[in-house]
Short mmCIF file of N, CA and C in Angstrom, two decimals:
data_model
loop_
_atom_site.label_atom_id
_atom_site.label_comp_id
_atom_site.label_asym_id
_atom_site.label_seq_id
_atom_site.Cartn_x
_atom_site.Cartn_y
_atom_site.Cartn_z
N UNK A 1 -36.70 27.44 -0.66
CA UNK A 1 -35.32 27.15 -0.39
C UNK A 1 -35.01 25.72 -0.81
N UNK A 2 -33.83 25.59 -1.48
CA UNK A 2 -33.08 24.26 -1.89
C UNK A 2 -31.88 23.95 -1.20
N UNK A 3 -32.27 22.43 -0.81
CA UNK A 3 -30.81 22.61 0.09
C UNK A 3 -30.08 21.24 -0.48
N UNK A 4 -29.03 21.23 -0.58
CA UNK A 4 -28.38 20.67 -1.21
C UNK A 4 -26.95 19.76 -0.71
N UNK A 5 -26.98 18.78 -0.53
CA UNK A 5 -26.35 17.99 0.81
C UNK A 5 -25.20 17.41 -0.16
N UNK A 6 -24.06 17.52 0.54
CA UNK A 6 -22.90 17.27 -0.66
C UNK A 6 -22.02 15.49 0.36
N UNK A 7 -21.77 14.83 0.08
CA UNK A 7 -21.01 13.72 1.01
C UNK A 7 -19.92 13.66 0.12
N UNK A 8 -18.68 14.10 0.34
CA UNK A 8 -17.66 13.53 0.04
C UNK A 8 -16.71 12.44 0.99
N UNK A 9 -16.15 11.55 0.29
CA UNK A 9 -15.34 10.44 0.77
C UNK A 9 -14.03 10.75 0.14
N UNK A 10 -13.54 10.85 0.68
CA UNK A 10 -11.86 10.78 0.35
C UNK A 10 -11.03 10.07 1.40
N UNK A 11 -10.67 8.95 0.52
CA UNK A 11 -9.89 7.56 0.97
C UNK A 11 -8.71 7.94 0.74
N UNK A 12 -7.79 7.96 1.65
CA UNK A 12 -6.70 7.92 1.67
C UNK A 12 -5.61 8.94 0.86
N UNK A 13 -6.42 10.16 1.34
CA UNK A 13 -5.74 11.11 0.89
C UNK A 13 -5.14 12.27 1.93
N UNK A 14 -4.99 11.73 3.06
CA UNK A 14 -4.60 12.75 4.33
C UNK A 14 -2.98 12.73 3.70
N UNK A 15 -2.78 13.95 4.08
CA UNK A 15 -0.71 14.30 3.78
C UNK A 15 -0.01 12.68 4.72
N UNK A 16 0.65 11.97 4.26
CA UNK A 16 1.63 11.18 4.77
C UNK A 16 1.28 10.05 4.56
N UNK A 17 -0.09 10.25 3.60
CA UNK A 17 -1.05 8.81 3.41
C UNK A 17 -0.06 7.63 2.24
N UNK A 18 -0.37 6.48 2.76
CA UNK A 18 0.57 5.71 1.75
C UNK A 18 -0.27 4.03 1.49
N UNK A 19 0.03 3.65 0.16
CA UNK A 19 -0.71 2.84 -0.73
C UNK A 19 -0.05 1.34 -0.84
N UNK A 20 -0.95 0.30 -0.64
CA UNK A 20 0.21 -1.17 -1.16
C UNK A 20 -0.94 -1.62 -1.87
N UNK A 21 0.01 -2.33 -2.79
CA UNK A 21 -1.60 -2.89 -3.58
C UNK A 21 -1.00 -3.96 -4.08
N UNK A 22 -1.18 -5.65 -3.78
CA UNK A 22 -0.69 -6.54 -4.35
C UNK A 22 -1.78 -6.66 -5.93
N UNK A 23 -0.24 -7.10 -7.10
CA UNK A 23 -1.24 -6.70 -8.62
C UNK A 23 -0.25 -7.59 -9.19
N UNK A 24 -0.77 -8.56 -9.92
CA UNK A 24 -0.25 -9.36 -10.73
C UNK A 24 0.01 -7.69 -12.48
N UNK A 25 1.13 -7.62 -12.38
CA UNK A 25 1.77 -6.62 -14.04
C UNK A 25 2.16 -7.05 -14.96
N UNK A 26 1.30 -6.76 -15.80
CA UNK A 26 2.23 -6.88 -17.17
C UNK A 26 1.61 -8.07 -18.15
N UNK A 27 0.35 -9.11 -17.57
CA UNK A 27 -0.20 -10.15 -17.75
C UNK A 27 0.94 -11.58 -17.50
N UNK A 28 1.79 -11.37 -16.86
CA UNK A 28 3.13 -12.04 -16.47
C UNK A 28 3.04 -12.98 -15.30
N UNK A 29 1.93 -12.78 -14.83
CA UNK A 29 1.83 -13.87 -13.54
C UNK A 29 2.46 -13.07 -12.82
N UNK A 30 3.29 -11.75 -12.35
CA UNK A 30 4.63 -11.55 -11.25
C UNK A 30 3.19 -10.72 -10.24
N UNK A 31 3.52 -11.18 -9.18
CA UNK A 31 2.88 -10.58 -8.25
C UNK A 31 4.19 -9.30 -7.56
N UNK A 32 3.81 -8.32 -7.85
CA UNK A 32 4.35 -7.48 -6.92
C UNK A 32 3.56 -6.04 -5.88
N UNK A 33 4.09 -5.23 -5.50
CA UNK A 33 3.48 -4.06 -4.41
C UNK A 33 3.82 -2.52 -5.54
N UNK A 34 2.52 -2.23 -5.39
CA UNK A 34 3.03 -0.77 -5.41
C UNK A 34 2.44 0.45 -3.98
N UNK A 35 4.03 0.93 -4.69
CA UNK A 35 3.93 1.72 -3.38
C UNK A 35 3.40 3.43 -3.55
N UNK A 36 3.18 4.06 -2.94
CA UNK A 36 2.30 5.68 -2.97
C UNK A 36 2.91 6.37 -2.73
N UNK A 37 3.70 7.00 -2.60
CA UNK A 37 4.84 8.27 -2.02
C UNK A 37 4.97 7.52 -0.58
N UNK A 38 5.60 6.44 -0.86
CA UNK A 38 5.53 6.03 0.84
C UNK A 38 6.90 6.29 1.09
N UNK A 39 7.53 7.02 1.97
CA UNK A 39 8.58 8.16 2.50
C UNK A 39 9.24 8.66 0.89
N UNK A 40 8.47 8.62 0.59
CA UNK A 40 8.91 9.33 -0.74
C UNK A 40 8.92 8.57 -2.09
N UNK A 41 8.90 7.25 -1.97
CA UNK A 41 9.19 5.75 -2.93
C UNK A 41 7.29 5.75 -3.27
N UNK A 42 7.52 6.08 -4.47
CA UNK A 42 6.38 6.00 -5.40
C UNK A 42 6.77 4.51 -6.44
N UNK A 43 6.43 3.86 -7.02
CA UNK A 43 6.67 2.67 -7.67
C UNK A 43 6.06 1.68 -7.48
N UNK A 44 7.07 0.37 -8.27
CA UNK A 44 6.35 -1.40 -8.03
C UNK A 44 7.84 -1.69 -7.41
N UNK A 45 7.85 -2.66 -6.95
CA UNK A 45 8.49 -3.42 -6.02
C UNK A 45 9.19 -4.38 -7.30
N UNK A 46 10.02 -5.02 -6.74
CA UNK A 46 10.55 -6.69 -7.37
C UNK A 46 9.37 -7.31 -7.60
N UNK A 47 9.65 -8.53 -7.78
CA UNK A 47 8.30 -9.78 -8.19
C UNK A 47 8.78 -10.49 -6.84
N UNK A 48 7.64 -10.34 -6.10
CA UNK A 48 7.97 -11.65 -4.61
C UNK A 48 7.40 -12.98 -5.33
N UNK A 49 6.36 -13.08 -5.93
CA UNK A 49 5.87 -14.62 -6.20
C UNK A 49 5.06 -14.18 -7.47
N UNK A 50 5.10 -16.06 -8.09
CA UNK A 50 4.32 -16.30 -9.02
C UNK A 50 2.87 -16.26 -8.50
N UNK A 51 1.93 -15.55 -9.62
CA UNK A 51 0.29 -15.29 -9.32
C UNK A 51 0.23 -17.14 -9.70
N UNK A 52 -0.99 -17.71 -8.83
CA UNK A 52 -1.65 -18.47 -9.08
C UNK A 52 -3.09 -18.76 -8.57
N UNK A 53 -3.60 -18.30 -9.98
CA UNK A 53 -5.37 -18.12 -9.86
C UNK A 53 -5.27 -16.89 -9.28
N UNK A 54 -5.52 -16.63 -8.12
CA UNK A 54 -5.48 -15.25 -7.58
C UNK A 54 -4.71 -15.06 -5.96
N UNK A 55 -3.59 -16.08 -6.17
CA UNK A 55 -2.87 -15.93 -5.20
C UNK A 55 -1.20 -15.71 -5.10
N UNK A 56 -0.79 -14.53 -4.52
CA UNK A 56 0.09 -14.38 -4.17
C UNK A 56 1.28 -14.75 -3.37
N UNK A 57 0.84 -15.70 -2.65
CA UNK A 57 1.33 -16.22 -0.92
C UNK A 57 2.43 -17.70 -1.48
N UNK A 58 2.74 -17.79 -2.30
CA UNK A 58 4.12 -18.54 -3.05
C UNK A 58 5.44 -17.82 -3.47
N UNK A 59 5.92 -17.49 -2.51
CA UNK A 59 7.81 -16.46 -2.67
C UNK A 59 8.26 -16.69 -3.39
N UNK A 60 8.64 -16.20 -4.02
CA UNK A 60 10.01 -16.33 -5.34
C UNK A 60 10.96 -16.61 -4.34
N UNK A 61 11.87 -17.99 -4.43
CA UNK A 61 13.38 -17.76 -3.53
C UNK A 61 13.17 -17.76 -2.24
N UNK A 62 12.38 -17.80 -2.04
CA UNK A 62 12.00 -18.32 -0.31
C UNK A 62 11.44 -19.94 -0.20
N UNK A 63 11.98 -20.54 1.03
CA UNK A 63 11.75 -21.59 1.65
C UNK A 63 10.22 -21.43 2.07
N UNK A 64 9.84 -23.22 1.74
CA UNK A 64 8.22 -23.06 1.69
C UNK A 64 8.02 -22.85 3.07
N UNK A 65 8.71 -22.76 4.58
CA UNK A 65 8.48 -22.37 5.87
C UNK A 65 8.91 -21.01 6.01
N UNK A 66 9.01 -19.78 4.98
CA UNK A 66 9.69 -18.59 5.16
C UNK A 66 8.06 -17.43 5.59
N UNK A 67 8.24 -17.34 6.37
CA UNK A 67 6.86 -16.45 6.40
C UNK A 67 6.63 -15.25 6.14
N UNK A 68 7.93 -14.70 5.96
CA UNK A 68 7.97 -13.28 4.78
C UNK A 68 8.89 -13.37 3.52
N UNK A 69 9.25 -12.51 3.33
CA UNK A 69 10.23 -11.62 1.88
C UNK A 69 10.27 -10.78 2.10
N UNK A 70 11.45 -10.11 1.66
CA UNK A 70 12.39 -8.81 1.33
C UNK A 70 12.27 -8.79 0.24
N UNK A 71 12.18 -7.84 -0.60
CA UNK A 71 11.64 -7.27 -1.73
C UNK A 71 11.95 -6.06 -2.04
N UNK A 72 12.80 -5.38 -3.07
CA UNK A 72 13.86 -3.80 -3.41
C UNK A 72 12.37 -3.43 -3.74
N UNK A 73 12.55 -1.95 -3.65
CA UNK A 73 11.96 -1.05 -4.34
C UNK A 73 12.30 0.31 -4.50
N UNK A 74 12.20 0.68 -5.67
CA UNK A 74 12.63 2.45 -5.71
C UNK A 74 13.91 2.51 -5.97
N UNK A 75 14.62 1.37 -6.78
CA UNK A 75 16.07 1.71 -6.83
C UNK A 75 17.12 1.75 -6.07
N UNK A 76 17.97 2.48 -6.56
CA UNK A 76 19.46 2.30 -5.71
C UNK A 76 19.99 3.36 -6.21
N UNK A 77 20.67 4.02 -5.23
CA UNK A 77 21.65 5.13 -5.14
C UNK A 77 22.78 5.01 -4.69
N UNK A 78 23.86 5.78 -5.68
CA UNK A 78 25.24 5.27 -5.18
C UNK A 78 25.33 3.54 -4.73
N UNK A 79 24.62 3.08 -5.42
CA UNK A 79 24.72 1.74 -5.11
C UNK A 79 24.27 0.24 -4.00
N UNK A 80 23.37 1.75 -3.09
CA UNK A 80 22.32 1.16 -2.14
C UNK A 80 21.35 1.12 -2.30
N UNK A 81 20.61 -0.15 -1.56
CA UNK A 81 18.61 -0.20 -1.80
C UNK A 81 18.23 1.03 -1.16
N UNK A 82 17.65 2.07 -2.21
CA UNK A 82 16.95 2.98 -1.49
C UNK A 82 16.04 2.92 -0.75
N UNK A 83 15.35 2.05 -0.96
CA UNK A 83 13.98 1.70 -0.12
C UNK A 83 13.64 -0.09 0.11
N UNK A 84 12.88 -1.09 0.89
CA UNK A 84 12.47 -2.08 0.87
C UNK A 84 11.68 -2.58 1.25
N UNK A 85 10.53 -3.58 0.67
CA UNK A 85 9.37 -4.05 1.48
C UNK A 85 9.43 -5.59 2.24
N UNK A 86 9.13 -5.46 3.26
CA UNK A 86 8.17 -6.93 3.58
C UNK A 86 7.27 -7.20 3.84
N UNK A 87 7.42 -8.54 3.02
CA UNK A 87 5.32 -9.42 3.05
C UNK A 87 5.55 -9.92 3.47
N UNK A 88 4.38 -10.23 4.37
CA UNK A 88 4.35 -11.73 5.52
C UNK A 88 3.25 -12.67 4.58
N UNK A 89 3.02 -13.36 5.24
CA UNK A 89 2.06 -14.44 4.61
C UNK A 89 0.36 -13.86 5.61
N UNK A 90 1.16 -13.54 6.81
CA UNK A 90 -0.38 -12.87 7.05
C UNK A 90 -0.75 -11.73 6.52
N UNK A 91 -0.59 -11.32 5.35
CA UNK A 91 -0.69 -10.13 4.67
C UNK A 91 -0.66 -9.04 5.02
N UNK A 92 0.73 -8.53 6.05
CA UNK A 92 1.23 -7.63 6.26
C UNK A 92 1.93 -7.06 5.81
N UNK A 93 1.93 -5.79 5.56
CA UNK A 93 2.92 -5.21 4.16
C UNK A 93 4.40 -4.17 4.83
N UNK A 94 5.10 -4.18 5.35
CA UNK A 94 6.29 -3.17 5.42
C UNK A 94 7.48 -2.55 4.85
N UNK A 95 6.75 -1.28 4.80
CA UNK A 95 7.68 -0.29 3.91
C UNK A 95 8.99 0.17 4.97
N UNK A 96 10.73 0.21 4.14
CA UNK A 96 11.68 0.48 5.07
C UNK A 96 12.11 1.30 4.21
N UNK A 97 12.85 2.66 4.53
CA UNK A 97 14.24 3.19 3.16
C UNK A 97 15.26 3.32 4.37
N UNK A 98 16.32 3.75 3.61
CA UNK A 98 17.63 3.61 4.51
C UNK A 98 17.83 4.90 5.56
N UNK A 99 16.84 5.75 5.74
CA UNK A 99 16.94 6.51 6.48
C UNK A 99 16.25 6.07 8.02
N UNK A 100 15.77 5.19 7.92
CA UNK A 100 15.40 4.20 8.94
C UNK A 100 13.71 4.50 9.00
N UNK A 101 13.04 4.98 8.11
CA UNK A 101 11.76 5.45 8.21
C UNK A 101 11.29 4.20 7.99
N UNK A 102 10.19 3.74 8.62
CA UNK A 102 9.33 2.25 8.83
C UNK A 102 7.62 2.75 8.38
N UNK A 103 7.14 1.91 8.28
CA UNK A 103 5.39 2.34 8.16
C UNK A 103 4.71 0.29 7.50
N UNK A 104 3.82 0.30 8.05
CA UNK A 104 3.62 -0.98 7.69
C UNK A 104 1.78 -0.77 7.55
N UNK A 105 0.89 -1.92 6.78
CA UNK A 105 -0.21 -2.18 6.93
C UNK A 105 -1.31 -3.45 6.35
N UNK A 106 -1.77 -3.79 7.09
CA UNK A 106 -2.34 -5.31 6.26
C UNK A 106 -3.25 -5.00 5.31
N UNK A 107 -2.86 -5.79 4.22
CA UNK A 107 -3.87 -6.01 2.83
C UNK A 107 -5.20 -6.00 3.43
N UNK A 108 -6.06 -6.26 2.99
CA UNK A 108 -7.46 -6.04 2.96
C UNK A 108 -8.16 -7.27 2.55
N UNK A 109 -7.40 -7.91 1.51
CA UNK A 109 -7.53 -9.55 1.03
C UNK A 109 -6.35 -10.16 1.16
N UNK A 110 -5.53 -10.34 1.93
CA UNK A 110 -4.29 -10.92 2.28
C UNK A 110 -3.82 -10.50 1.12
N UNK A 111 -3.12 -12.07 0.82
CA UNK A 111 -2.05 -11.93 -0.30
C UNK A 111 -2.25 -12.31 -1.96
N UNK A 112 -3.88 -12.06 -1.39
CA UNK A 112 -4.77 -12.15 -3.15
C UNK A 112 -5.08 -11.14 -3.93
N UNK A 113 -4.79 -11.15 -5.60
CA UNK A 113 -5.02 -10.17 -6.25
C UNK A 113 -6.84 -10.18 -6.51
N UNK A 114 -7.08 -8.78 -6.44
CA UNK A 114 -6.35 -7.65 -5.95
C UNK A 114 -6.39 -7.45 -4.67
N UNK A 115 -5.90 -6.55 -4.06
CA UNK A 115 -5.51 -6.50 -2.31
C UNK A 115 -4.96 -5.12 -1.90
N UNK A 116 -5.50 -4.16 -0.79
CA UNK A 116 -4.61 -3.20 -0.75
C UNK A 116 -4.68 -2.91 0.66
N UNK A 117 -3.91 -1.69 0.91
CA UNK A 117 -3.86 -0.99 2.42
C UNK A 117 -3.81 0.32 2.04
N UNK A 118 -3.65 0.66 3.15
CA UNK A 118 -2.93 2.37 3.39
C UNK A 118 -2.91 2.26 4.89
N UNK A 119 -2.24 3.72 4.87
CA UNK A 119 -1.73 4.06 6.57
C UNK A 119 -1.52 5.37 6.44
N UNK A 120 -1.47 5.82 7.73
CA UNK A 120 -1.23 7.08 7.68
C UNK A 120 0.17 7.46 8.55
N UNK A 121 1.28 7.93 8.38
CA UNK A 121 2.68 7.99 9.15
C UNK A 121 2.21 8.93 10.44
N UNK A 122 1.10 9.78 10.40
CA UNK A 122 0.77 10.50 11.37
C UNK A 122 -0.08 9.98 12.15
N UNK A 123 -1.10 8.83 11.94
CA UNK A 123 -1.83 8.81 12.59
C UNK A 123 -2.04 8.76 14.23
N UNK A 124 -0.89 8.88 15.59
CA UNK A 124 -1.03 9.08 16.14
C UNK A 124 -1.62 10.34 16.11
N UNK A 125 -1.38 11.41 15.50
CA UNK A 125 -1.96 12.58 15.36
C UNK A 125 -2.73 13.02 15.01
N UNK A 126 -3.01 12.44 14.09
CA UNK A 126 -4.70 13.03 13.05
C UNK A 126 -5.65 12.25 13.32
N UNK A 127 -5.68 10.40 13.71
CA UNK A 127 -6.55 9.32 13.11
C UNK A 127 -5.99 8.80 12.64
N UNK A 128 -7.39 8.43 11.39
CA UNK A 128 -7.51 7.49 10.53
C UNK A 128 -7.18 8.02 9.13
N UNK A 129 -6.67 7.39 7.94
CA UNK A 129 -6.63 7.69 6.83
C UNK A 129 -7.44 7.93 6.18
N UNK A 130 -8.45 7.35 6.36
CA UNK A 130 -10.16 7.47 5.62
C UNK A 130 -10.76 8.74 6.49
N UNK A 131 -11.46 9.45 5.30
CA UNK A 131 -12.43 10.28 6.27
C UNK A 131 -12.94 10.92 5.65
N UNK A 132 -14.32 11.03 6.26
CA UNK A 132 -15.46 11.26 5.67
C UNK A 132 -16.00 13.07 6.47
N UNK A 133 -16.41 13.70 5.23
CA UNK A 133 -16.60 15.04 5.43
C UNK A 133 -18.04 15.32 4.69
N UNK A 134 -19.17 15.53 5.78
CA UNK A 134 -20.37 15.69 5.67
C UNK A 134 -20.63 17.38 5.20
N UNK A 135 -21.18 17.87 4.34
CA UNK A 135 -21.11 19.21 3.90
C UNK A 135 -22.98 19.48 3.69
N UNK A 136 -23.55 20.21 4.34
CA UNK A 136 -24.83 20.57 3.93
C UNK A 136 -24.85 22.01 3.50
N UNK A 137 -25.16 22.47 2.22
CA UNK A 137 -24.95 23.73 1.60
C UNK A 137 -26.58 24.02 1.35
N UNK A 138 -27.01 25.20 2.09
CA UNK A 138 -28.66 25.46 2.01
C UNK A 138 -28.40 26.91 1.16
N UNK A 139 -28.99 26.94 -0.31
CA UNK A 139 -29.64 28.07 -1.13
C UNK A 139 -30.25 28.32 -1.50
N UNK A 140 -31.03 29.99 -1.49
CA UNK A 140 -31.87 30.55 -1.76
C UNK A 140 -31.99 30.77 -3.14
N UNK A 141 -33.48 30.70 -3.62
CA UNK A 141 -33.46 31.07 -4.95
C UNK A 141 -34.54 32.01 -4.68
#
């Protein structure tokens, strides 16, 4: 008998799961977020700050005592921000759209490229976003 032990990891792929990833685009220096189907807003964000070296945490248009930004993402309909983020400087990330849906989560490396999160909108219900599924498959030959 061969038995054959399978470990899969799947990060952040539970239904409602959602993605920030601070990423300097385009080789442009613009630090911005992209977002994962987060309430539906798949995309990049505005440019909150100029990259320097590998830091993000300098606002475009913000006062050097501003400890977040507002930041569009996902367009506009009929002429409203469909969706919007804020960064804090403690590298907290929050996703808003105008339906009042909220979801937030801290970077992993603050506000340095590269940097990410996820969350899960359910997780009172399910957990955690990460999760690990142990599979032992035993066959006969």
């Amino acid at each position: 008998m061969r038995s054959f032990n399978y470990l899969f990891f799947i990060g952040n792929v539970v239904t409602g799961s959602y993605l920030a990833i601070i990423q300097d685009t385009g080789g442009e220096n613009n630090c911005r977020v992209w977002s994962q189907n987060n309430h539906g807003c798949t995309g990049y964000s505005a440019t909150f700050a100029k990259l320097k070296g590998k830091d993000c945490s300098s606002f475009t248009g913000a006062g050097s005592d501003d400890k977040s930004v507002k930041i569009d993402i996902c367009g506009t309909e009929n002429g409203e921000q469909v969706a919007w983020v804020t960064v804090n400087k403690n590298g907290t990330v929050a996703f808003h759209n105008r339906e009042g849906d909220t979801s937030s989560c801290t970077l992993e490396n603050g506000l340095k490229v590269p940097s990410g999160c996820s969350i899960d909108d359910h997780a009172d219900l399910y957990g955690q976003s990460d999760l690990v599924l142990n599979y032992n498959r035993h066959v006969r030959f």
